[in-house]
Amino acid sequence: MGKIIAVANQKGGVGKTTTAVNLTSSLNSRKRKVLLVDCDPQGNATTGMGVSKTGDKNIYTILVGQTEPEEAIENTKFGDVIPSTKNLVGANVELVEMEKREYILKNALAKIKDNYDYIIIDCPPSLELLTVNAFCAADSVLIPVQCEYYALEGLADLLGTIKLVNKRINPVLDIEGIVLTMYDNRTKLSEEVSSQLREHFGSKVYRTTIPRNIRLSEAPSHGMPVIGYDKYSKGSRAYLHLANELIKAQDD
């Protein structure tokens, strides 16, 4: 049975989509069967995997009951993708009227969960109904945290939401781990944020840190994860190490 991991942080610009895309491709390179589900209306994870956002079968058509999940899957050499679309912006309004609206994504992914080792969900950068759907469907949440002054403050809000979802609609939801992004070991701030997080969350913080890396920034404009753009870059090596940590934790 596959494991569903939601990649989430309500703060923008923390490397959430970068992590979803590059973790997917890194797990794929480790011979794991992986599906990336793009639940962010911006659709950056979709284009980052080299998939078009203009197709007529996507996460939106799944959520509103027009498409079966397996019909929307796009196959790429970096892993499978259920793409996003700009129509997803209106999904929050449409889902409100639906029965058991928090469980729509969970019920959809249940149909294909056994086909994968991992299903990675890229969540919107806000705590809304799409994110709640992702948390309801997920076994765990992976949280990218940028090494900046307000990192812990934003993290507290997200953890509060996870706790609420855990209590009310998904009792098995757990924190998969916290990954430090845009890490620069030359700065005191990065070291301080890392130290604070490890003090508070211990082993939940991955040993792997994701560095600031120009190749990570350039790869999406070429429609591919960094492992396809420059597999020898620091960014590529970091995400491969992160994938190894995740796999080892599950195997243990």
XYZ file of C-alpha atoms in Angstrom:
252
model
C 0.000 0.000 0.000
C 1.304 3.426 -0.931
C 2.020 6.256 1.455
C 0.385 9.640 0.856
C 2.466 12.648 1.902
C 1.149 16.212 1.789
C 3.831 18.865 1.279
C 2.508 21.978 3.002
C 3.300 25.364 4.467
C 0.865 28.277 4.406
C 3.755 30.713 3.951
C 4.670 31.320 0.319
C 8.218 31.240 -0.947
C 9.505 28.521 1.371
C 10.318 25.955 -1.307
C 7.093 23.963 -0.982
C 6.566 23.241 -4.685
C 10.302 22.887 -5.278
C 10.331 20.211 -2.590
C 7.245 18.418 -3.945
C 8.661 18.279 -7.480
C 12.218 17.349 -6.599
C 11.305 14.849 -3.903
C 8.996 13.139 -6.404
C 11.719 12.920 -9.050
C 14.327 11.813 -6.500
C 12.098 9.012 -5.196
C 11.445 8.018 -8.806
C 15.199 7.847 -9.439
C 15.423 5.484 -6.461
C 13.105 3.095 -8.311
C 10.016 3.966 -6.283
C 6.676 4.279 -8.032
C 5.632 7.882 -7.368
C 2.653 10.092 -8.198
C 2.682 13.870 -7.750
C -0.769 15.402 -7.216
C -0.792 19.148 -7.872
C -3.464 20.691 -5.631
C -2.115 24.234 -5.961
C -4.163 26.409 -8.378
C -0.912 28.074 -9.502
C 0.056 24.771 -11.089
C 3.796 25.292 -10.697
C 4.383 21.653 -9.773
C 2.646 20.622 -12.996
C 4.875 22.740 -15.235
C 7.895 21.873 -13.084
C 7.378 18.237 -14.104
C 7.047 19.207 -17.766
C 3.271 18.668 -17.954
C 0.758 21.027 -19.570
C -1.923 22.759 -17.474
C -4.297 22.996 -20.447
C -5.520 19.392 -20.596
C -9.170 18.574 -19.940
C -8.467 15.946 -17.247
C -6.851 17.146 -14.050
C -7.260 17.444 -10.276
C -10.177 19.843 -10.689
C -12.202 17.461 -12.869
C -11.462 14.699 -10.357
C -12.686 16.761 -7.400
C -15.949 17.744 -9.121
C -16.614 14.156 -10.218
C -16.083 14.535 -13.949
C -12.973 12.342 -14.184
C -11.686 9.172 -12.554
C -8.194 9.591 -11.029
C -6.503 7.086 -13.316
C -7.806 8.979 -16.372
C -6.012 12.187 -15.330
C -2.563 10.711 -14.716
C 0.233 11.993 -16.950
C 3.326 9.805 -17.208
C 6.762 11.472 -17.239
C 10.285 10.104 -16.914
C 10.486 11.819 -13.527
C 7.312 10.243 -12.101
C 3.557 10.351 -12.703
C 1.556 13.561 -12.323
C -2.081 14.536 -11.796
C -1.926 18.104 -13.118
C -3.472 21.272 -11.785
C -5.453 23.855 -13.768
C -6.505 27.463 -13.303
C -10.086 26.205 -12.794
C -8.960 24.895 -9.415
C -9.280 28.448 -8.067
C -13.055 27.986 -7.960
C -12.910 24.540 -6.372
C -13.043 25.893 -2.822
C -16.443 27.450 -3.543
C -17.779 24.391 -5.374
C -16.590 21.923 -2.750
C -18.429 23.765 0.022
C -21.746 22.602 -1.407
C -20.707 18.958 -1.617
C -21.494 16.256 0.912
C -18.510 15.168 3.035
C -16.452 17.784 1.209
C -13.314 17.184 3.308
C -13.107 13.570 2.101
C -13.407 14.065 -1.684
C -9.680 13.861 -2.429
C -9.199 10.993 0.044
C -11.915 8.940 -1.654
C -10.464 9.675 -5.097
C -6.883 8.741 -4.214
C -8.043 5.577 -2.422
C -8.798 4.175 -5.895
C -5.155 4.404 -6.999
C -3.197 4.392 -3.733
C -2.133 0.759 -4.044
C -0.561 1.466 -7.456
C 2.186 3.606 -5.907
C 4.870 3.506 -3.265
C 4.395 7.231 -2.644
C 1.795 9.823 -3.542
C 3.071 13.366 -3.004
C 0.478 16.170 -2.760
C 1.582 19.740 -3.423
C -0.784 21.832 -1.284
C -1.835 25.468 -1.832
C 0.163 28.052 0.170
C -2.827 28.720 2.429
C -4.979 26.852 4.923
C -8.135 26.393 2.846
C -10.513 23.596 1.858
C -8.102 22.173 -0.718
C -5.423 21.918 1.962
C -7.875 20.323 4.398
C -8.729 17.779 1.675
C -5.037 17.024 1.258
C -4.579 16.600 5.024
C -7.609 14.321 5.175
C -6.226 12.169 2.347
C -2.636 12.076 3.629
C -0.893 9.711 5.991
C 1.573 12.439 6.912
C 2.663 16.024 6.261
C 6.134 17.061 5.133
C 6.844 20.689 6.029
C 9.465 22.773 4.195
C 10.687 25.618 6.405
C 12.771 28.482 5.086
C 15.682 29.551 7.253
C 14.335 32.976 8.182
C 13.345 34.936 11.283
C 9.582 34.207 11.154
C 9.948 30.508 10.340
C 8.824 29.222 13.745
C 5.888 31.634 13.918
C 4.416 30.367 10.636
C 5.119 26.783 11.594
C 3.056 27.126 14.775
C -0.068 28.035 12.757
C 0.384 25.051 10.459
C 0.927 22.646 13.338
C -2.262 23.945 14.940
C -4.211 23.109 11.785
C -2.640 19.645 11.565
C -3.596 18.992 15.185
C -7.182 20.081 14.512
C -7.459 17.853 11.426
C -5.895 15.025 13.404
C -8.511 15.396 16.119
C -11.602 15.835 13.939
C -11.251 14.147 10.547
C -7.985 12.221 10.162
C -6.726 10.590 13.376
C -3.761 8.910 11.647
C -2.274 12.124 10.230
C 1.299 12.536 11.414
C 4.216 14.867 10.746
C 6.449 13.104 8.248
C 9.263 15.554 8.837
C 10.490 19.123 8.635
C 13.036 20.049 5.979
C 15.107 23.217 6.127
C 15.154 24.998 2.763
C 17.237 27.853 1.311
C 19.881 26.942 3.857
C 23.111 28.941 3.861
C 25.662 27.657 6.360
C 27.635 30.892 6.016
C 24.919 32.838 7.834
C 24.241 32.913 11.546
C 20.472 33.035 10.916
C 20.395 29.660 9.156
C 22.303 28.107 12.033
C 19.964 29.690 14.615
C 16.769 28.542 12.854
C 18.201 25.050 12.444
C 19.179 24.907 16.107
C 15.743 26.092 17.276
C 13.876 23.599 15.109
C 16.057 20.678 16.183
C 15.635 21.683 19.810
C 11.822 21.758 19.481
C 11.234 18.841 17.094
C 14.279 16.613 17.451
C 14.403 13.739 14.980
C 11.411 15.106 13.045
C 13.840 17.580 11.448
C 15.672 15.933 8.551
C 19.444 15.814 8.673
C 19.421 16.856 5.030
C 19.165 20.595 4.414
C 18.278 22.115 1.034
C 20.787 24.816 0.058
C 20.246 27.990 -1.888
C 21.159 26.819 -5.373
C 20.827 28.537 -8.737
C 20.166 25.236 -10.519
C 17.093 24.656 -8.346
C 15.792 28.064 -9.427
C 16.558 27.533 -13.108
C 15.161 24.001 -13.527
C 11.403 24.903 -13.548
C 11.853 27.255 -16.516
C 13.121 24.240 -18.450
C 10.089 22.162 -17.443
C 11.982 19.599 -15.420
C 13.124 18.801 -11.878
C 16.691 19.683 -11.002
C 17.764 16.033 -11.295
C 16.970 16.258 -15.005
C 18.446 19.718 -15.456
C 21.705 19.239 -13.556
C 21.928 16.000 -11.601
C 25.339 16.910 -10.196
C 24.245 20.231 -8.675
C 24.108 20.810 -4.923
C 20.320 21.080 -5.110
C 19.965 17.757 -6.907
C 22.243 15.957 -4.460
C 20.355 17.444 -1.507
C 16.968 16.176 -2.688
C 18.422 12.747 -3.423
C 19.696 12.650 0.170
C 16.257 13.740 1.404
C 14.616 10.932 -0.586
C 17.076 8.464 0.961
C 16.167 9.680 4.455
C 12.461 9.341 3.749
C 12.844 5.840 2.314
C 15.037 4.718 5.219
C 12.529 6.039 7.765
C 9.734 4.080 6.134
C 11.797 0.906 5.784
C 12.761 1.090 9.456
